[in-house]
Amino acid sequence: MSILIRRFLVVVLFLAATASEAATAHRVLVLGDSLSAAYGMDSQQGWVALLDQQFGDEVQLINASVSGETATGGKQRLPALLDSHRPDIVILELGGNDGLRGYPLDSIRKTLAELIKLSQQSEARVLLLGMKIPPNYGQRYSSGFAALYASLADEMNVALLPFFLEGIAGHPELMQDDQIHPNAGAQPAMAAAVKQALQPLLAP
């Protein structure tokens, strides 16, 4: 066998292996707001980019997060995203802006349920990232808002990270000056929390 033929076969085998790895990689769509859009920092400092680096070729992360996004805005964009990317898993990180705007809890819950249903209809598994809002919105509203994520996850049989900013919210050193958005120092912890919740969904 000539040297040229051997080199050709090596290249073909390499390309075949690469294509196989790409085909078996889990496609994970992240649909979120500023918490997932790396607001106030370079995109490569955000938790999605950090998680992407950790997974390497095992997972293909597609970040469709937009600062200021509401659950309704996400619902309008999700069908096209599902059709375009055909994700195996959808990470839903929405609802926080709806709560901060004081939207009715029933309306937020209904829209999040529709996002989950759209994802499931496309045969994607769902990881729901729970959120909380400050207590100054009133105990009844704040408690009801926090509870709706667990209720939805249980009712619709989806994975849940109970509170996305656990150990971060309320710690000024991990927040930007607005005390709403986590800073770059908080992003590794956010990535670690999502990774732990996501791992079971990546199992064969």
GROMACS .gro file of C-alpha atoms in nm:
model
  204
    1MET     CA    1   0.000   0.000   0.000
    2SER     CA    2   0.143   0.334  -0.101
    3ILE     CA    3   0.212   0.615   0.145
    4LEU     CA    4  -0.051   0.834  -0.024
    5ILE     CA    5  -0.320   0.569   0.015
    6ARG     CA    6  -0.231   0.513   0.380
    7ARG     CA    7  -0.250   0.886   0.447
    8PHE     CA    8  -0.583   0.903   0.270
    9LEU     CA    9  -0.723   0.620   0.481
   10VAL     CA   10  -0.601   0.788   0.800
   11VAL     CA   11  -0.779   1.110   0.704
   12VAL     CA   12  -1.099   0.921   0.616
   13LEU     CA   13  -1.096   0.735   0.948
   14PHE     CA   14  -1.035   1.058   1.139
   15LEU     CA   15  -1.323   1.234   0.967
   16ALA     CA   16  -1.551   0.936   1.027
   17ALA     CA   17  -1.463   0.932   1.398
   18THR     CA   18  -1.518   1.306   1.426
   19ALA     CA   19  -1.855   1.280   1.252
   20SER     CA   20  -1.954   0.995   1.482
   21GLU     CA   21  -1.865   1.196   1.793
   22ALA     CA   22  -2.061   1.497   1.663
   23ALA     CA   23  -2.361   1.276   1.591
   24THR     CA   24  -2.364   1.127   1.940
   25ALA     CA   25  -2.305   1.454   2.128
   26HIS     CA   26  -2.603   1.568   2.332
   27ARG     CA   27  -2.752   1.889   2.194
   28VAL     CA   28  -2.860   2.108   2.486
   29LEU     CA   29  -3.059   2.426   2.425
   30VAL     CA   30  -3.044   2.694   2.696
   31LEU     CA   31  -3.344   2.925   2.689
   32GLY     CA   32  -3.302   3.194   2.951
   33ASP     CA   33  -3.276   3.559   3.039
   34SER     CA   34  -2.987   3.781   3.153
   35LEU     CA   35  -2.874   3.522   3.410
   36SER     CA   36  -2.782   3.291   3.124
   37ALA     CA   37  -2.688   3.559   2.870
   38ALA     CA   38  -2.377   3.667   3.067
   39TYR     CA   39  -2.521   4.011   3.137
   40GLY     CA   40  -2.257   4.268   3.233
   41MET     CA   41  -1.957   4.052   3.139
   42ASP     CA   42  -1.782   3.891   2.847
   43SER     CA   43  -1.987   3.600   2.712
   44GLN     CA   44  -1.700   3.360   2.774
   45GLN     CA   45  -1.721   3.436   3.146
   46GLY     CA   46  -2.083   3.328   3.169
   47TRP     CA   47  -2.192   2.997   3.317
   48VAL     CA   48  -2.307   2.856   2.983
   49ALA     CA   49  -1.964   2.908   2.824
   50LEU     CA   50  -1.792   2.765   3.133
   51LEU     CA   51  -2.012   2.456   3.125
   52ASP     CA   52  -1.951   2.415   2.753
   53GLN     CA   53  -1.577   2.411   2.818
   54GLN     CA   54  -1.617   2.147   3.089
   55PHE     CA   55  -1.823   1.911   2.877
   56GLY     CA   56  -1.608   1.939   2.565
   57ASP     CA   57  -1.730   1.717   2.281
   58GLU     CA   58  -1.975   1.531   2.505
   59VAL     CA   59  -2.231   1.810   2.488
   60GLN     CA   60  -2.315   2.075   2.230
   61LEU     CA   61  -2.455   2.374   2.420
   62ILE     CA   62  -2.669   2.620   2.226
   63ASN     CA   63  -2.727   2.941   2.421
   64ALA     CA   64  -3.046   3.114   2.306
   65SER     CA   65  -3.074   3.333   2.615
   66VAL     CA   66  -3.164   3.702   2.585
   67SER     CA   67  -3.131   3.967   2.856
   68GLY     CA   68  -3.472   4.089   2.968
   69GLU     CA   69  -3.651   3.784   2.830
   70THR     CA   70  -3.986   3.684   2.977
   71ALA     CA   71  -4.153   3.346   2.968
   72THR     CA   72  -4.390   3.479   2.701
   73GLY     CA   73  -4.100   3.599   2.489
   74GLY     CA   74  -3.938   3.260   2.526
   75LYS     CA   75  -4.257   3.088   2.416
   76GLN     CA   76  -4.264   3.297   2.099
   77ARG     CA   77  -3.905   3.203   2.012
   78LEU     CA   78  -3.897   2.840   2.123
   79PRO     CA   79  -4.074   2.668   1.829
   80ALA     CA   80  -3.823   2.803   1.576
   81LEU     CA   81  -3.532   2.712   1.806
   82LEU     CA   82  -3.658   2.357   1.847
   83ASP     CA   83  -3.706   2.320   1.474
   84SER     CA   84  -3.362   2.461   1.396
   85HIS     CA   85  -3.150   2.286   1.660
   86ARG     CA   86  -3.343   1.967   1.741
   87PRO     CA   87  -3.212   1.959   2.100
   88ASP     CA   88  -3.206   1.646   2.311
   89ILE     CA   89  -3.240   1.857   2.626
   90VAL     CA   90  -3.386   2.202   2.691
   91ILE     CA   91  -3.274   2.402   2.994
   92LEU     CA   92  -3.548   2.650   3.083
   93GLU     CA   93  -3.426   2.947   3.287
   94LEU     CA   94  -3.720   3.185   3.259
   95GLY     CA   95  -3.988   3.341   3.475
   96GLY     CA   96  -3.767   3.568   3.686
   97ASN     CA   97  -3.845   3.880   3.485
   98ASP     CA   98  -4.215   3.792   3.489
   99GLY     CA   99  -4.203   3.777   3.868
  100LEU     CA  100  -4.009   4.101   3.899
  101ARG     CA  101  -4.277   4.269   3.689
  102GLY     CA  102  -4.548   4.135   3.915
  103TYR     CA  103  -4.724   3.924   3.652
  104PRO     CA  104  -5.004   3.702   3.786
  105LEU     CA  105  -4.867   3.372   3.916
  106ASP     CA  106  -5.125   3.170   3.724
  107SER     CA  107  -5.015   3.336   3.402
  108ILE     CA  108  -4.644   3.268   3.469
  109ARG     CA  109  -4.716   2.908   3.556
  110LYS     CA  110  -4.928   2.856   3.246
  111THR     CA  111  -4.660   2.998   3.015
  112LEU     CA  112  -4.382   2.792   3.173
  113ALA     CA  113  -4.602   2.484   3.135
  114GLU     CA  114  -4.645   2.564   2.766
  115LEU     CA  115  -4.267   2.595   2.728
  116ILE     CA  116  -4.221   2.254   2.887
  117LYS     CA  117  -4.495   2.102   2.671
  118LEU     CA  118  -4.342   2.242   2.351
  119SER     CA  119  -4.006   2.096   2.447
  120GLN     CA  120  -4.153   1.756   2.533
  121GLN     CA  121  -4.351   1.747   2.209
  122SER     CA  122  -4.022   1.783   2.024
  123GLU     CA  123  -3.896   1.480   2.223
  124ALA     CA  124  -3.653   1.690   2.428
  125ARG     CA  125  -3.602   1.630   2.799
  126VAL     CA  126  -3.635   1.937   3.020
  127LEU     CA  127  -3.433   2.081   3.305
  128LEU     CA  128  -3.619   2.361   3.480
  129LEU     CA  129  -3.413   2.614   3.674
  130GLY     CA  130  -3.610   2.746   3.969
  131MET     CA  131  -3.603   3.110   4.071
  132LYS     CA  132  -3.707   3.326   4.364
  133ILE     CA  133  -3.788   3.695   4.390
  134PRO     CA  134  -3.723   3.941   4.675
  135PRO     CA  135  -3.964   3.931   4.971
  136ASN     CA  136  -4.060   4.296   4.920
  137TYR     CA  137  -4.315   4.173   4.663
  138GLY     CA  138  -4.516   4.040   4.954
  139GLN     CA  139  -4.490   3.706   5.130
  140ARG     CA  140  -4.783   3.551   4.948
  141TYR     CA  141  -4.659   3.644   4.602
  142SER     CA  142  -4.292   3.562   4.669
  143SER     CA  143  -4.372   3.225   4.823
  144GLY     CA  144  -4.617   3.140   4.548
  145PHE     CA  145  -4.365   3.233   4.283
  146ALA     CA  146  -4.093   3.011   4.431
  147ALA     CA  147  -4.336   2.720   4.474
  148LEU     CA  148  -4.461   2.716   4.116
  149TYR     CA  149  -4.133   2.571   3.981
  150ALA     CA  150  -4.142   2.264   4.205
  151SER     CA  151  -4.511   2.221   4.137
  152LEU     CA  152  -4.457   2.232   3.760
  153ALA     CA  153  -4.160   1.995   3.772
  154ASP     CA  154  -4.362   1.743   3.970
  155GLU     CA  155  -4.676   1.774   3.758
  156MET     CA  156  -4.496   1.756   3.422
  157ASN     CA  157  -4.226   1.509   3.528
  158VAL     CA  158  -3.923   1.723   3.446
  159ALA     CA  159  -3.589   1.767   3.619
  160LEU     CA  160  -3.558   2.064   3.854
  161LEU     CA  161  -3.280   2.273   4.001
  162PRO     CA  162  -3.483   2.418   4.291
  163PHE     CA  163  -3.310   2.757   4.311
  164PHE     CA  164  -3.062   2.855   4.043
  165LEU     CA  165  -2.893   3.120   4.260
  166GLU     CA  166  -2.863   2.913   4.577
  167GLY     CA  167  -2.563   3.036   4.775
  168ILE     CA  168  -2.526   3.338   4.544
  169ALA     CA  169  -2.832   3.560   4.591
  170GLY     CA  170  -2.792   3.771   4.905
  171HIS     CA  171  -2.412   3.762   4.889
  172PRO     CA  172  -2.299   4.109   4.773
  173GLU     CA  173  -1.950   3.990   4.684
  174LEU     CA  174  -2.100   3.757   4.420
  175MET     CA  175  -2.334   4.014   4.270
  176GLN     CA  176  -2.290   4.303   4.031
  177ASP     CA  177  -2.346   4.657   4.153
  178ASP     CA  178  -2.719   4.632   4.082
  179GLN     CA  179  -2.740   4.345   4.334
  180ILE     CA  180  -2.964   4.162   4.085
  181HIS     CA  181  -2.721   4.000   3.846
  182PRO     CA  182  -2.443   3.761   3.955
  183ASN     CA  183  -2.091   3.873   3.869
  184ALA     CA  184  -1.815   3.678   3.697
  185GLY     CA  185  -1.704   3.532   4.029
  186ALA     CA  186  -2.041   3.362   4.072
  187GLN     CA  187  -2.049   3.196   3.731
  188PRO     CA  188  -1.842   2.885   3.817
  189ALA     CA  189  -2.083   2.799   4.099
  190MET     CA  190  -2.380   2.849   3.865
  191ALA     CA  191  -2.218   2.621   3.606
  192ALA     CA  192  -2.148   2.358   3.872
  193ALA     CA  193  -2.508   2.363   3.994
  194VAL     CA  194  -2.649   2.321   3.644
  195LYS     CA  195  -2.396   2.048   3.562
  196GLN     CA  196  -2.499   1.844   3.865
  197ALA     CA  197  -2.868   1.877   3.776
  198LEU     CA  198  -2.802   1.804   3.408
  199GLN     CA  199  -2.585   1.493   3.449
  200PRO     CA  200  -2.875   1.247   3.505
  201LEU     CA  201  -3.034   1.364   3.178
  202LEU     CA  202  -2.714   1.288   2.989
  203ALA     CA  203  -2.707   0.925   3.099
  204PRO     CA  204  -2.775   0.671   2.820
   0.00000   0.00000   0.00000
